[in-house]
Coordinates of C-alpha atoms in Angstrom, one line a residue:
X17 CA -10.5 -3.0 13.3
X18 CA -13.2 -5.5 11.5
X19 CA -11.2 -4.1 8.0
X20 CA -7.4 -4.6 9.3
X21 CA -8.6 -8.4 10.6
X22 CA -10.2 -9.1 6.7
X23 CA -7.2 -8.1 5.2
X24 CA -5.1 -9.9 7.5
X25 CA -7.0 -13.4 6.9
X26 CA -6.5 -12.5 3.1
X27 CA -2.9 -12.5 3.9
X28 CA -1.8 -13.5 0.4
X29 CA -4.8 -13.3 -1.9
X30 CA -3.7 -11.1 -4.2
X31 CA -7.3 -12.2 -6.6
X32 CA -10.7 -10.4 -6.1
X33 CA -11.5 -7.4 -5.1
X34 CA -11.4 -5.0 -2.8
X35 CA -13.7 -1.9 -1.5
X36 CA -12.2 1.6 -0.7
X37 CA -13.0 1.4 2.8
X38 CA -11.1 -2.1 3.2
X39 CA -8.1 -0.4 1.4
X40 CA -7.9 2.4 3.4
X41 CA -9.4 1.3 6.8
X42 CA -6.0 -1.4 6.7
X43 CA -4.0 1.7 5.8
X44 CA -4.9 3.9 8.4
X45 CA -4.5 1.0 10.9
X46 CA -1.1 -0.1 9.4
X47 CA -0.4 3.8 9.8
X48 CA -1.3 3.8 13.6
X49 CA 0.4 0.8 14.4
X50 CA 3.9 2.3 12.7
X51 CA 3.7 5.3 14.6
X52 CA 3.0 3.3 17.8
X53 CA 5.8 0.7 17.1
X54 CA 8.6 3.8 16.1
X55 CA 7.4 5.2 19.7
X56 CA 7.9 1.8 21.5
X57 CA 11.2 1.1 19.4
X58 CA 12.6 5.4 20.4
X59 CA 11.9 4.7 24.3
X60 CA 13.3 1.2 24.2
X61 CA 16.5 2.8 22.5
X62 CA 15.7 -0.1 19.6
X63 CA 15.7 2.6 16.9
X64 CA 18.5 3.1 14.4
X65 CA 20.4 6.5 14.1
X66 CA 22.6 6.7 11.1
X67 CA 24.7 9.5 10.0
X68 CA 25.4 10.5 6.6
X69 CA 27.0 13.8 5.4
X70 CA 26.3 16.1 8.3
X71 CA 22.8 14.5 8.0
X72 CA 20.8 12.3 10.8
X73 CA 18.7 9.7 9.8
X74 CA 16.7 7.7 12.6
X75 CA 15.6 4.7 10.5
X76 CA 13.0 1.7 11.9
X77 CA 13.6 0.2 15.3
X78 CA 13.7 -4.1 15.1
X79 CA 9.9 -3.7 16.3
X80 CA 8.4 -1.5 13.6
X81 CA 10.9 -3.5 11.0
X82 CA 9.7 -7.1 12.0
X83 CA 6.2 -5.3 11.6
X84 CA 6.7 -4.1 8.6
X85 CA 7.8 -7.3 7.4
X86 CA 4.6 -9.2 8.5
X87 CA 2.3 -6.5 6.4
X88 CA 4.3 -6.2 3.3
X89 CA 2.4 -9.3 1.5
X90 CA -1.2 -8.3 2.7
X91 CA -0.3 -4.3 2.2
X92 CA 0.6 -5.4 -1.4
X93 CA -2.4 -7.9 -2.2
X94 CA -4.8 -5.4 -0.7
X95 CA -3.6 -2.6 -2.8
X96 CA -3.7 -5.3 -5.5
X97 CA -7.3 -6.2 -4.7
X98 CA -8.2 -2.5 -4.6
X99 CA -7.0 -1.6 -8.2
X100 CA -8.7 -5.1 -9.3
X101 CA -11.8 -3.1 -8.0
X102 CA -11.5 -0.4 -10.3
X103 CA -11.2 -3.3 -13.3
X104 CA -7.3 -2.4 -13.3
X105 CA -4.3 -4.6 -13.2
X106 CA -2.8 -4.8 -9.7
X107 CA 0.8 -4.2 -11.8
X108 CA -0.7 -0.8 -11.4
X109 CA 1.1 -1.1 -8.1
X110 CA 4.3 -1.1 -8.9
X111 CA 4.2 2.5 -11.1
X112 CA 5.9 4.4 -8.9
X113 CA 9.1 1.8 -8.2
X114 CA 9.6 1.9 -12.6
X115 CA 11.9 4.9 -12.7
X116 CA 14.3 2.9 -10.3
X117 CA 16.7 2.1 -13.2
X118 CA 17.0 5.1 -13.7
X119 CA 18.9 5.7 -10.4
X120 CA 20.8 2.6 -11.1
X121 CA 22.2 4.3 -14.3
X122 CA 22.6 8.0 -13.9
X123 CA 26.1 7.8 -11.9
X124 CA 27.7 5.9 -14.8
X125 CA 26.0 9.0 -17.2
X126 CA 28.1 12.1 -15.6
X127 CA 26.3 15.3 -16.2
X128 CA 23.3 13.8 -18.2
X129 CA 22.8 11.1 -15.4
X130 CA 21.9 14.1 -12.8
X131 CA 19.4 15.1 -15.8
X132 CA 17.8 11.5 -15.4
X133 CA 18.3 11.4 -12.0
X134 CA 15.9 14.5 -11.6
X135 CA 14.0 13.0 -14.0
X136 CA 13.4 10.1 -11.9
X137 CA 12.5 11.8 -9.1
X138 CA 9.8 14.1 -11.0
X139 CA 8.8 10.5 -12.2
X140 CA 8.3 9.0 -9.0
X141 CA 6.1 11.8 -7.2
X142 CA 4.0 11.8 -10.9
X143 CA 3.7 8.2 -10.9
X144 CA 2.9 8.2 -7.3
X145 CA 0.2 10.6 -7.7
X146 CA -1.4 8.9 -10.3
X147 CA -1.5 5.8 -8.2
X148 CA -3.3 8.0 -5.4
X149 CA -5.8 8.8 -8.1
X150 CA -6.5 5.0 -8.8
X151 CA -6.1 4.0 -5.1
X152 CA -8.7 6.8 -4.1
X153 CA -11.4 5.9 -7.5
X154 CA -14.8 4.6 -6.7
X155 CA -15.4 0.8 -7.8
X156 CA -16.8 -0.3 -10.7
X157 CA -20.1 -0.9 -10.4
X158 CA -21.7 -4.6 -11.0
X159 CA -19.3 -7.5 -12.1
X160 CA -15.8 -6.5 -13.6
X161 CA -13.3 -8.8 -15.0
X162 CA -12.2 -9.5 -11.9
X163 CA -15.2 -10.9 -10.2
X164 CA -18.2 -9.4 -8.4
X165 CA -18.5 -5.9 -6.5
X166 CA -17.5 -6.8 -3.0
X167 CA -20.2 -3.8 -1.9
X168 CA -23.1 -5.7 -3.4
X169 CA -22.2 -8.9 -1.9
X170 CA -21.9 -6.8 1.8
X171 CA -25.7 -6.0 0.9
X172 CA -26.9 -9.2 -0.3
X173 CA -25.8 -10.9 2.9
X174 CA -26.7 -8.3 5.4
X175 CA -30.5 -9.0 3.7
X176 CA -29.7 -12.4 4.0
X177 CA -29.0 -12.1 7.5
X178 CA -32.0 -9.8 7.8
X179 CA -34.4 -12.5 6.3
X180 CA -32.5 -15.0 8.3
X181 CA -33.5 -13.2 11.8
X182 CA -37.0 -12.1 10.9

């Protein structure tokens, strides 16, 4: 909880770093809260239920959408502040939303725009991927160009605090 709190009073600090455990500890929270808010929203009959084709969709109850609202900008500069810990731009971020124009073209392209369109697709679970990779990688050790390790500042004031009590 200590994790989801820190990145919530970073609401929009999208400079810095960030550890792996921040990142993912906020994550897993968001994650729990979703499933909790979707559950809330499907007994309050809040949720949405669209049909297209044949197909049901049950998209996000008002709830879990006002919710999802509130975390978008600290989801974003976390995940920001996470690449900046690996010494990477946070534009890193946006990989897997670049194939996007493709979808916008492909129905004017006939039979080649289904080619792109699959390309996109491919595109988006590579790119997607990739940013797992980053999201997942250990943190640069020492200083990067994006200030100091936030794990060697956690150690330097739990000693503090140490030396402080003693």
């Amino acid at each position: 909880m200590k994790w989801y709190l820190q990145v919530l009073k970073s609401y929009a600090d999208f400079s810095g770093r960030s550890r792996r455990k921040e990142y993912w500890m906020f994550f897993l929270f968001n994650l729990l809260i979703s499933i909790i808010l979707s559950i809330i929203d499907i007994v309050l009959g809040l949720d949405n239920i669209s049909f297209l084709g044949g197909t049901v969709f049950r998209n996000n109850g008002i709830i879990g959408s006002i919710y999802s609202l509130l975390v978008f900008i600290p989801s974003l500069a976390v995940g920001v502040r996470r690449l900046h810990d690996t010494n990477r731009s946070g534009w890193f971020l946006l990989l897997p939303f670049s194939p996007f124009l493709l979808f916008l073209i492909s129905p004017f392209l006939g039979k080649i725009g289904f080619a792109l369109l699959f390309m996109g697709y491919l595109t988006i679970i590579v790119f997607a991927i990739v940013l797992l990779v980053l999201l997942l990688t250990k943190s640069d050790e020492g200083s990067n160009d994006y200030g100091p390790n936030p794990k060697d500042e956690e150690r330097s004031r739990m000693i503090h605090k140490d030396l402080l009590d003693n």
